[in-house]
Amino acid sequence: MEFKLSFPINESVYIKNPDHSDIGRKIIKHGIDLINELGFEHFTFKKLAIEIGTTEATVYRYFENKHRLLLYIISWYWFYLDYLMDYRLQNMHDPKKQLEEIIQILTHELPESSGGLDYNKKYLNNIVVAESSKVYLVKEIESINQEGVFKAYKDLCRKMATVMLAYNPTYKYPHSLSSTIVETAHYQQYFVQYLPRLTDANDANKKEYANVYLTDLLFKVLG
Amino acid sequence: MEFKLSFPINESVYIKNPDHSDIGRKIIKHGIDLINELGFEHFTFKKLAIEIGTTEATVYRYFENKHRLLLYIISWYWFYLDYLMDYRLQNMHDPKKQLEEIIQILTHELPESSGGLDYNKKYLNNIVVAESSKVYLVKEIESINQEGVFKAYKDLCRKMATVMLAYNPTYKYPHSLSSTIVETAHYQQYFVQYLPRLTDANDANKKEYANVYLTDLLFKVLG
DNA sequence: CTCAAACTAATAGCAATACTATCTTTTTTA
DNA sequence: TAAAAAAGATAGTATTGCTATTAGTTTGAG
């Protein structure tokens, strides 16, 4: 028994909704696999088309370019985080516990079986950590932001900021602290794995490091 | 009377040292101008060659590809930060004042006239904020890290960690906090400008926002 | 039913990008 | 002053990013 998670991803992200056809869903699923395997710079629509047994032109009918496909994947992640936070925090009324749960969600692989979607969560996590900043670190940022494609990220930060203010109503920078926590969760995971000298992790605490570091930081900042 | 700042940038970053010839220095200077103007994705060696009145082949004699040129520019920035910190902190013995000065350096444009170099510091700052993460968020991270090209960043974090420990010897994550402060300085500046909903900045506090936010955060974390 | 409109897929092709190779000329320096 | 090194000119290749055209397939109005 499965139900299908479907998120209202901004329509200007795609040309044709990939969620409405078999080939569209293949583009997302195998897109995640291939971006994970090759890295975003080496990923191309041609390689993706070969992977899923179709042609480049078909992929271009769904997405204007590979940046838009990445934006779709990362948007899906933002919506999924938002959904997970709602779901996990709903019966949790202590803001401290809520904040701990938020960091838990941000620093661990997304749970595998929630929804009928079969995206590889390990790969999705790798992409989020290594590639997500590339969706906004582009010269076209002002025009794509005007399309509203970052709304999900902004909503997520607003939700986190609300919980922070419930914990400490006098804290002045809850939105910045939220985006800091999200971004730091990503690149501290990356640094632990690839540039450990930029962290204080070691082989023993590696696995829970980002969680422990961020929890310590968050509660010290919020007091 | 000018003296020339020269930093020991890792030799594997370039094929031929751009600092040793006129055309090499032009590649860096106009490279900074063009990457700032076009964004890293739209920047090409062909466009750079036209800009400085030479050919693509000549630029390729200095750098293997545009990623290496960016790495050179960002390495120069890391060395310059390190140098600036030494210079500004040398007669400052209070760790609290030192930490405040470090954040000041990280959240403001680099000073213009230090050294004989004529890189445009405003453009360099834009590049650091918008493009620097692209030097390590690549599939080849493990092999390029082995070349030692990130040593300057690691040394910088070590230096910052030392000051943090002087201020609070019991803090457990000084290296992570250093990289967090550096990265957060970059993207909070970016967010204030392009995605202000991810921050708590407004038109009135915009200019000093990153500084104020990070100073508050740092001293709350260190206690 | 059926025939045209609309939608989808497949093929081809083009311009830009990311290089590499070669050969000539100029500059350096031993 | 010869030879080594650097720069310039020119050409060429494979890949990338994207578009145009055509062929086939589905849909739905009469």
Coordinates of C-alpha atoms (C1' of nucleotides) in Angstrom, one line a residue:
Chain A
M1 CA 0.0 0.0 0.0
E2 CA 1.7 3.1 -1.1
F3 CA 0.5 6.7 -1.5
K4 CA 2.3 9.1 -3.8
L5 CA 4.0 12.2 -2.4
S6 CA 3.4 15.0 -4.8
F7 CA 4.8 18.5 -4.2
P8 CA 3.7 21.7 -5.8
I9 CA 7.1 22.4 -7.5
N10 CA 7.1 25.8 -9.2
E11 CA 5.9 25.4 -12.8
S12 CA 8.6 27.6 -14.3
V13 CA 11.2 25.0 -13.2
Y14 CA 10.1 22.6 -15.9
I15 CA 8.6 22.9 -19.4
K16 CA 6.5 19.7 -19.1
N17 CA 5.7 18.2 -15.7
P18 CA 8.0 15.2 -15.3
D19 CA 5.7 13.8 -12.7
H20 CA 2.9 13.3 -15.2
S21 CA 4.6 10.7 -17.5
D22 CA 6.7 7.6 -17.3
I23 CA 9.6 9.1 -19.2
G24 CA 9.4 12.3 -17.0
R25 CA 9.8 10.2 -13.8
K26 CA 12.7 8.3 -15.4
I27 CA 14.4 11.6 -16.1
I28 CA 14.3 12.6 -12.4
K29 CA 15.2 9.1 -11.0
H30 CA 18.1 8.5 -13.4
G31 CA 19.0 12.2 -13.3
I32 CA 19.6 11.8 -9.6
D33 CA 21.7 8.6 -10.2
L34 CA 23.8 10.1 -12.9
I35 CA 24.4 13.5 -11.2
N36 CA 25.5 11.5 -8.1
E37 CA 27.8 9.4 -10.3
L38 CA 29.4 12.0 -12.5
G39 CA 29.0 15.2 -10.5
F40 CA 26.9 18.1 -11.9
E41 CA 29.7 19.5 -14.2
H42 CA 30.2 16.3 -16.0
F43 CA 26.5 15.4 -16.2
T44 CA 24.8 16.1 -19.6
F45 CA 21.4 15.5 -21.1
K46 CA 23.0 13.3 -23.8
K47 CA 24.4 10.9 -21.2
L48 CA 21.0 10.9 -19.3
A49 CA 19.1 10.2 -22.6
I50 CA 21.4 7.2 -23.3
E51 CA 20.9 6.0 -19.8
I52 CA 17.1 6.0 -20.0
G53 CA 17.0 4.9 -23.6
T54 CA 15.6 8.0 -25.2
T55 CA 17.0 11.0 -27.0
E56 CA 18.4 14.3 -26.0
A57 CA 15.5 16.2 -27.6
T58 CA 13.0 14.4 -25.4
V59 CA 14.8 15.4 -22.3
Y60 CA 14.9 19.0 -23.5
R61 CA 11.1 18.9 -23.8
Y62 CA 10.9 18.5 -20.0
F63 CA 13.7 20.8 -18.9
E64 CA 15.2 23.9 -20.5
N65 CA 18.7 22.8 -19.4
K66 CA 20.5 20.8 -16.7
H67 CA 20.4 23.6 -14.2
R68 CA 16.6 23.5 -14.2
L69 CA 16.7 19.7 -13.7
L70 CA 19.0 20.3 -10.6
L71 CA 16.6 23.0 -9.4
Y72 CA 13.7 20.5 -9.7
I73 CA 15.6 17.9 -7.7
I74 CA 16.7 20.4 -5.0
S75 CA 13.1 21.9 -4.9
W76 CA 11.8 18.4 -4.3
Y77 CA 14.3 18.1 -1.4
W78 CA 13.1 21.4 0.1
F79 CA 9.5 20.3 -0.1
Y80 CA 10.4 16.9 1.4
L81 CA 12.2 18.5 4.3
D82 CA 9.3 20.8 5.0
Y83 CA 6.9 17.8 4.8
L84 CA 9.2 15.7 7.1
M85 CA 9.4 18.5 9.6
D86 CA 5.6 18.9 9.8
Y87 CA 5.2 15.2 10.1
R88 CA 7.8 14.6 12.8
L89 CA 7.1 17.8 14.8
Q90 CA 3.3 17.5 14.9
N91 CA 3.1 15.6 18.2
M92 CA 6.2 17.2 19.7
H93 CA 5.4 20.3 21.7
D94 CA 8.7 21.1 23.4
P95 CA 10.6 23.6 21.1
K96 CA 13.9 22.2 22.4
K97 CA 13.0 18.7 21.2
Q98 CA 11.7 20.2 18.0
L99 CA 15.0 21.9 17.3
E100 CA 16.9 18.7 18.1
E101 CA 14.7 16.8 15.6
I102 CA 15.2 19.5 12.9
I103 CA 19.0 19.0 13.2
Q104 CA 18.5 15.3 13.2
I105 CA 16.6 15.5 9.9
L106 CA 19.2 17.9 8.3
T107 CA 22.2 15.9 9.2
H108 CA 21.0 12.4 8.2
E109 CA 20.1 10.6 5.1
L110 CA 16.4 11.1 4.2
P111 CA 14.3 8.2 5.3
E112 CA 13.9 5.6 2.5
S113 CA 10.3 4.4 2.4
S114 CA 8.2 7.5 2.9
G115 CA 5.9 7.8 0.0
G116 CA 5.8 5.8 -3.2
L117 CA 8.8 7.5 -4.6
D118 CA 11.8 5.4 -5.4
Y119 CA 14.5 8.1 -5.7
N120 CA 17.7 6.7 -4.2
K121 CA 17.9 8.7 -0.9
K122 CA 21.7 8.1 -0.5
Y123 CA 22.3 9.6 -3.9
L124 CA 19.8 12.4 -3.3
N125 CA 21.7 13.2 0.0
N126 CA 25.0 13.3 -1.8
I127 CA 23.6 15.7 -4.4
V128 CA 22.1 18.0 -1.8
V129 CA 25.4 18.2 0.0
A130 CA 27.7 18.7 -3.0
E131 CA 25.5 20.4 -5.6
S132 CA 22.6 22.3 -4.0
S133 CA 24.4 25.6 -3.7
K134 CA 24.9 25.6 -7.5
V135 CA 21.2 26.2 -7.9
Y136 CA 21.5 29.8 -6.5
L137 CA 25.2 30.6 -7.1
V138 CA 24.6 31.6 -10.7
K139 CA 24.7 34.9 -12.6
E140 CA 20.9 34.6 -13.4
I141 CA 20.0 34.6 -9.7
E142 CA 17.8 37.7 -9.8
S143 CA 15.7 36.6 -12.7
I144 CA 15.2 33.0 -11.5
N145 CA 14.4 34.2 -8.0
Q146 CA 11.7 36.4 -9.4
E147 CA 10.0 33.3 -10.9
G148 CA 9.5 32.2 -7.3
V149 CA 11.5 29.0 -7.5
F150 CA 13.2 29.5 -4.1
K151 CA 9.9 29.8 -2.2
A152 CA 10.2 26.3 -0.8
Y153 CA 13.6 27.1 0.7
K154 CA 12.3 30.4 2.1
D155 CA 9.3 28.7 3.6
L156 CA 11.5 26.1 5.2
C157 CA 13.6 28.8 6.8
R158 CA 10.5 30.6 8.0
K159 CA 9.2 27.4 9.6
M160 CA 12.6 26.8 11.4
A161 CA 12.7 30.5 12.5
T162 CA 9.2 30.1 14.1
V163 CA 10.5 27.1 16.2
M164 CA 13.6 29.1 17.1
L165 CA 11.4 32.0 18.3
A166 CA 9.2 29.6 20.3
Y167 CA 12.4 28.5 22.1
N168 CA 13.8 32.0 22.5
P169 CA 11.5 34.9 21.5
T170 CA 14.3 37.4 22.0
Y171 CA 16.7 36.0 19.4
K172 CA 17.2 38.6 16.6
Y173 CA 18.4 36.6 13.6
P174 CA 16.2 33.4 13.3
H175 CA 16.1 33.4 9.5
S176 CA 19.8 33.8 9.1
L177 CA 20.4 31.2 11.7
S178 CA 18.0 28.9 9.8
S179 CA 19.8 29.3 6.5
T180 CA 23.1 29.0 8.3
I181 CA 22.1 25.7 9.9
V182 CA 20.9 24.3 6.6
E183 CA 24.0 25.3 4.7
T184 CA 26.3 24.3 7.5
A185 CA 24.7 20.9 7.7
H186 CA 25.5 20.4 4.1
Y187 CA 29.1 21.5 3.9
Q188 CA 30.2 20.3 7.3
Q189 CA 29.1 16.8 6.1
Y190 CA 31.1 17.5 2.9
F191 CA 34.2 18.7 4.8
V192 CA 34.1 15.8 7.2
Q193 CA 34.3 13.5 4.2
Y194 CA 36.7 15.3 1.9
L195 CA 38.5 18.1 3.8
P196 CA 38.5 16.9 7.5
R197 CA 41.1 19.5 8.5
L198 CA 38.4 22.1 8.2
T199 CA 36.6 20.3 11.0
D200 CA 37.3 18.7 14.3
A201 CA 35.9 15.3 13.3
N202 CA 37.8 12.1 13.6
D203 CA 37.2 8.5 12.6
A204 CA 35.5 7.8 15.8
N205 CA 32.9 10.6 15.9
K206 CA 32.6 11.0 12.1
K207 CA 29.1 9.6 11.8
E208 CA 27.3 11.8 14.3
Y209 CA 29.7 14.7 14.0
A210 CA 27.6 17.2 12.0
N211 CA 24.7 16.5 14.3
V212 CA 26.6 17.0 17.5
Y213 CA 28.5 20.1 16.3
L214 CA 25.3 21.8 15.0
T215 CA 23.2 20.9 18.1
D216 CA 25.9 22.4 20.3
L217 CA 26.1 25.5 18.1
L218 CA 22.4 26.1 17.8
F219 CA 21.6 25.9 21.5
K220 CA 24.6 28.1 22.4
V221 CA 23.4 30.7 20.0
L222 CA 19.8 30.5 21.1
G223 CA 20.8 30.5 24.8
Chain B
M1 CA 57.0 53.2 -3.3
E2 CA 55.4 49.8 -3.7
F3 CA 56.4 46.4 -2.6
K4 CA 55.0 43.3 -4.3
L5 CA 52.9 40.9 -2.3
S6 CA 53.8 37.4 -3.5
F7 CA 52.3 34.3 -2.1
P8 CA 53.5 30.7 -2.4
I9 CA 50.5 29.4 -4.3
N10 CA 50.8 25.6 -4.8
E11 CA 52.7 24.9 -8.0
S12 CA 50.2 22.3 -9.2
V13 CA 47.5 25.0 -9.6
Y14 CA 49.2 26.4 -12.7
I15 CA 51.3 25.1 -15.5
K16 CA 53.4 28.2 -15.8
N17 CA 53.6 30.7 -13.0
P18 CA 51.4 33.7 -14.1
D19 CA 53.1 35.9 -11.6
H20 CA 56.4 35.7 -13.6
S21 CA 55.3 37.3 -16.8
D22 CA 53.3 40.3 -18.1
I23 CA 50.8 38.1 -20.0
G24 CA 50.4 35.9 -16.9
R25 CA 49.5 38.8 -14.7
K26 CA 47.1 40.0 -17.3
I27 CA 45.4 36.6 -17.2
I28 CA 44.8 36.9 -13.5
K29 CA 43.7 40.5 -13.5
H30 CA 41.4 40.3 -16.5
G31 CA 40.3 36.8 -15.4
I32 CA 39.0 38.4 -12.2
D33 CA 37.2 41.1 -14.2
L34 CA 35.6 38.7 -16.6
I35 CA 34.5 36.1 -14.1
N36 CA 32.9 38.9 -12.1
E37 CA 31.2 40.2 -15.2
L38 CA 30.0 36.9 -16.7
G39 CA 29.9 34.5 -13.8
F40 CA 32.1 31.4 -13.7
E41 CA 29.8 29.2 -15.9
H42 CA 29.7 31.7 -18.8
F43 CA 33.4 32.6 -18.5
T44 CA 35.7 30.9 -21.1
F45 CA 39.4 31.1 -22.0
K46 CA 38.4 32.2 -25.5
K47 CA 36.6 35.3 -24.1
L48 CA 39.5 36.0 -21.8
A49 CA 42.1 35.6 -24.6
I50 CA 40.1 38.1 -26.7
E51 CA 39.9 40.5 -23.8
I52 CA 43.7 40.6 -23.3
G53 CA 44.5 40.5 -27.0
T54 CA 46.1 37.0 -27.1
T55 CA 45.0 33.5 -28.1
E56 CA 43.3 30.7 -26.3
A57 CA 46.4 28.5 -26.7
T58 CA 48.5 31.0 -24.8
V59 CA 46.0 31.0 -21.8
Y60 CA 46.1 27.2 -21.8
R61 CA 49.9 27.4 -21.4
Y62 CA 49.3 28.9 -18.0
F63 CA 46.3 27.0 -16.7
E64 CA 45.0 23.5 -17.5
N65 CA 41.4 24.8 -17.4
K66 CA 39.2 27.5 -16.0
H67 CA 38.7 25.6 -12.7
R68 CA 42.4 25.9 -12.1
L69 CA 42.4 29.6 -12.8
L70 CA 39.6 30.0 -10.3
L71 CA 41.6 27.9 -7.8
Y72 CA 44.5 30.3 -8.3
I73 CA 42.4 33.3 -7.6
I74 CA 40.7 31.8 -4.5
S75 CA 44.1 30.6 -3.3
W76 CA 45.5 34.1 -3.6
Y77 CA 42.5 35.3 -1.5
W78 CA 43.2 32.7 1.2
F79 CA 46.8 33.7 1.4
Y80 CA 45.8 37.4 1.4
L81 CA 43.4 36.8 4.3
D82 CA 46.1 34.9 6.2
Y83 CA 48.5 37.8 5.6
L84 CA 45.9 40.4 6.6
M85 CA 45.1 38.6 9.8
D86 CA 48.8 38.4 10.8
Y87 CA 49.2 42.1 10.0
R88 CA 46.2 43.3 11.8
L89 CA 46.4 41.1 14.8
Q90 CA 50.1 41.5 15.5
N91 CA 49.7 44.4 18.0
M92 CA 46.4 43.2 19.3
H93 CA 46.7 41.0 22.3
D94 CA 43.1 40.6 23.5
P95 CA 41.6 37.5 21.9
K96 CA 38.1 39.1 21.9
K97 CA 39.4 42.1 19.9
Q98 CA 41.2 39.7 17.6
L99 CA 38.1 37.7 16.9
E100 CA 36.2 40.9 16.2
E101 CA 38.9 42.0 13.8
I102 CA 38.8 38.6 12.0
I103 CA 35.1 38.9 11.4
Q104 CA 35.6 42.5 10.3
I105 CA 38.1 41.3 7.7
L106 CA 35.8 38.4 6.5
T107 CA 32.7 40.5 6.1
H108 CA 34.2 43.5 4.3
E109 CA 35.8 44.2 1.0
L110 CA 39.5 43.6 1.0
P111 CA 41.5 46.8 1.5
E112 CA 42.5 48.3 -1.9
S113 CA 46.0 49.5 -1.7
S114 CA 47.9 46.9 0.2
G115 CA 50.7 45.7 -2.0
G116 CA 51.6 46.5 -5.6
L117 CA 48.8 44.4 -6.9
D118 CA 46.1 46.0 -8.9
Y119 CA 43.4 43.3 -8.8
N120 CA 40.0 44.9 -8.5
K121 CA 39.1 44.2 -4.8
K122 CA 35.4 44.7 -5.3
Y123 CA 35.3 42.1 -8.1
L124 CA 37.6 39.8 -6.2
N125 CA 35.2 40.0 -3.3
N126 CA 32.2 39.3 -5.5
I127 CA 34.0 36.2 -6.9
V128 CA 34.9 34.9 -3.4
V129 CA 31.3 35.3 -2.3
A130 CA 29.6 33.8 -5.3
E131 CA 32.2 31.3 -6.8
S132 CA 34.6 30.2 -4.1
S133 CA 32.7 27.1 -3.1
K134 CA 33.0 25.8 -6.7
V135 CA 36.7 25.2 -6.2
Y136 CA 36.0 22.3 -3.8
L137 CA 32.5 21.2 -4.7
V138 CA 33.7 19.1 -7.6
K139 CA 33.9 15.4 -8.3
E140 CA 37.7 15.5 -8.5
I141 CA 37.9 16.8 -4.8
E142 CA 40.0 13.9 -3.5
S143 CA 42.7 14.0 -6.1
I144 CA 43.1 17.8 -6.1
N145 CA 43.1 17.9 -2.3
Q146 CA 46.0 15.4 -2.4
E147 CA 48.0 17.9 -4.5
G148 CA 47.8 20.2 -1.4
V149 CA 46.0 23.0 -3.1
F150 CA 43.7 23.6 -0.1
K151 CA 46.6 24.0 2.4
A152 CA 46.1 27.8 2.6
Y153 CA 42.4 27.4 3.6
K154 CA 43.3 24.8 6.2
D155 CA 46.1 27.0 7.6
L156 CA 43.7 29.9 7.8
C157 CA 41.2 27.8 9.8
R158 CA 44.0 26.6 12.0
K159 CA 45.0 30.2 12.7
M160 CA 41.4 31.2 13.5
A161 CA 41.0 28.1 15.7
T162 CA 44.1 29.2 17.7
V163 CA 42.6 32.5 18.4
M164 CA 39.2 30.9 19.4
L165 CA 41.0 28.6 21.8
A166 CA 42.9 31.6 23.3
Y167 CA 39.5 33.1 24.0
N168 CA 37.9 29.9 25.2
P169 CA 40.2 26.9 25.7
T170 CA 37.3 24.6 26.4
Y171 CA 35.5 25.0 23.2
K172 CA 35.4 21.7 21.3
Y173 CA 35.0 22.5 17.6
P174 CA 37.2 25.5 16.8
H175 CA 38.1 24.3 13.3
S176 CA 34.5 23.6 12.3
L177 CA 33.5 26.9 13.7
S178 CA 36.3 28.6 11.7
S179 CA 35.2 27.1 8.4
T180 CA 31.6 27.8 9.4
I181 CA 32.4 31.5 10.0
V182 CA 34.3 31.8 6.7
E183 CA 31.6 30.1 4.6
T184 CA 28.8 31.8 6.4
A185 CA 30.4 35.2 5.9
H186 CA 30.3 34.5 2.2
Y187 CA 26.8 33.2 1.6
Q188 CA 25.1 35.5 4.2
Q189 CA 26.5 38.4 2.1
Y190 CA 25.1 36.7 -1.0
F191 CA 21.7 36.0 0.6
V192 CA 21.5 39.6 1.9
Q193 CA 21.9 40.8 -1.6
Y194 CA 19.9 38.2 -3.6
L195 CA 17.7 36.1 -1.3
P196 CA 17.1 38.4 1.7
R197 CA 14.2 36.3 2.9
L198 CA 16.8 33.8 4.0
T199 CA 18.2 36.5 6.4
D200 CA 16.9 39.0 8.8
A201 CA 18.5 41.9 7.0
N202 CA 16.7 45.0 5.9
D203 CA 17.7 48.1 3.9
A204 CA 18.7 49.9 7.0
N205 CA 21.1 47.4 8.5
K206 CA 22.2 45.7 5.2
K207 CA 25.7 47.1 5.1
E208 CA 26.9 45.9 8.4
Y209 CA 24.5 42.9 8.7
A210 CA 26.9 40.0 8.1
N211 CA 29.3 41.5 10.5
V212 CA 26.8 42.1 13.3
Y213 CA 25.1 38.6 12.8
L214 CA 28.4 36.7 12.8
T215 CA 29.9 38.6 15.7
D216 CA 26.7 37.8 17.8
L217 CA 26.9 34.2 16.7
L218 CA 30.6 33.7 17.3
F219 CA 30.6 35.1 20.9
K220 CA 27.5 33.2 21.8
V221 CA 29.0 30.0 20.6
L222 CA 32.3 30.6 22.4
G223 CA 30.6 31.9 25.5
Chain C
dC1 C1' -15.9 5.7 -37.2
dT2 C1' -12.7 8.9 -39.4
dC3 C1' -9.9 12.5 -40.5
dA4 C1' -7.4 16.4 -39.0
dA5 C1' -5.3 18.6 -35.1
dA6 C1' -2.2 18.1 -31.5
dC7 C1' 1.2 15.9 -29.3
dT8 C1' 5.6 12.9 -29.0
dA9 C1' 9.7 10.8 -30.6
dA10 C1' 13.6 10.3 -33.7
dT11 C1' 17.1 12.3 -36.7
dA12 C1' 20.0 15.6 -38.0
dG13 C1' 22.5 19.5 -37.6
dC14 C1' 24.8 23.8 -35.9
dA15 C1' 27.3 27.0 -32.9
dA16 C1' 30.0 27.2 -28.9
dT17 C1' 33.1 25.1 -25.7
dA18 C1' 37.1 22.8 -24.2
dC19 C1' 40.8 21.5 -25.4
dT20 C1' 45.4 19.9 -28.5
dA21 C1' 48.9 20.1 -32.1
dT22 C1' 52.0 22.3 -35.1
dC23 C1' 54.7 25.6 -36.9
dT24 C1' 56.7 30.3 -37.0
dT25 C1' 58.4 34.3 -34.9
dT26 C1' 60.2 36.8 -31.1
dT27 C1' 62.5 37.2 -26.7
dT28 C1' 65.6 35.7 -23.2
dT29 C1' 69.8 34.2 -21.4
dA30 C1' 74.0 31.3 -21.2
Chain D
dT1 C1' 75.7 34.4 -30.9
dA2 C1' 73.6 30.1 -30.6
dA3 C1' 70.1 27.6 -28.4
dA4 C1' 66.5 27.5 -25.3
dA5 C1' 62.1 29.3 -24.0
dA6 C1' 58.0 31.9 -24.7
dA7 C1' 54.5 33.8 -27.5
dG8 C1' 51.7 34.0 -31.6
dA9 C1' 49.1 32.2 -35.5
dT10 C1' 46.5 28.7 -37.4
dA11 C1' 44.1 24.7 -37.6
dG12 C1' 41.7 20.9 -36.0
dT13 C1' 38.8 17.5 -32.9
dA14 C1' 35.4 15.8 -29.6
dT15 C1' 31.9 17.1 -26.7
dT16 C1' 28.3 20.1 -25.2
dG17 C1' 24.2 22.7 -25.4
dC18 C1' 20.5 23.4 -28.0
dT19 C1' 17.2 23.9 -32.3
dA20 C1' 14.8 22.6 -36.5
dT21 C1' 12.6 19.3 -39.2
dT22 C1' 10.3 15.3 -40.1
dA23 C1' 7.9 11.0 -39.0
dG24 C1' 4.8 8.6 -36.2
dT25 C1' 1.0 8.3 -32.7
dT26 C1' -2.8 9.7 -30.0
dT27 C1' -7.0 12.4 -29.4
dG28 C1' -11.3 14.2 -30.1
dA29 C1' -14.8 16.9 -33.2
dG30 C1' -18.0 16.1 -36.6

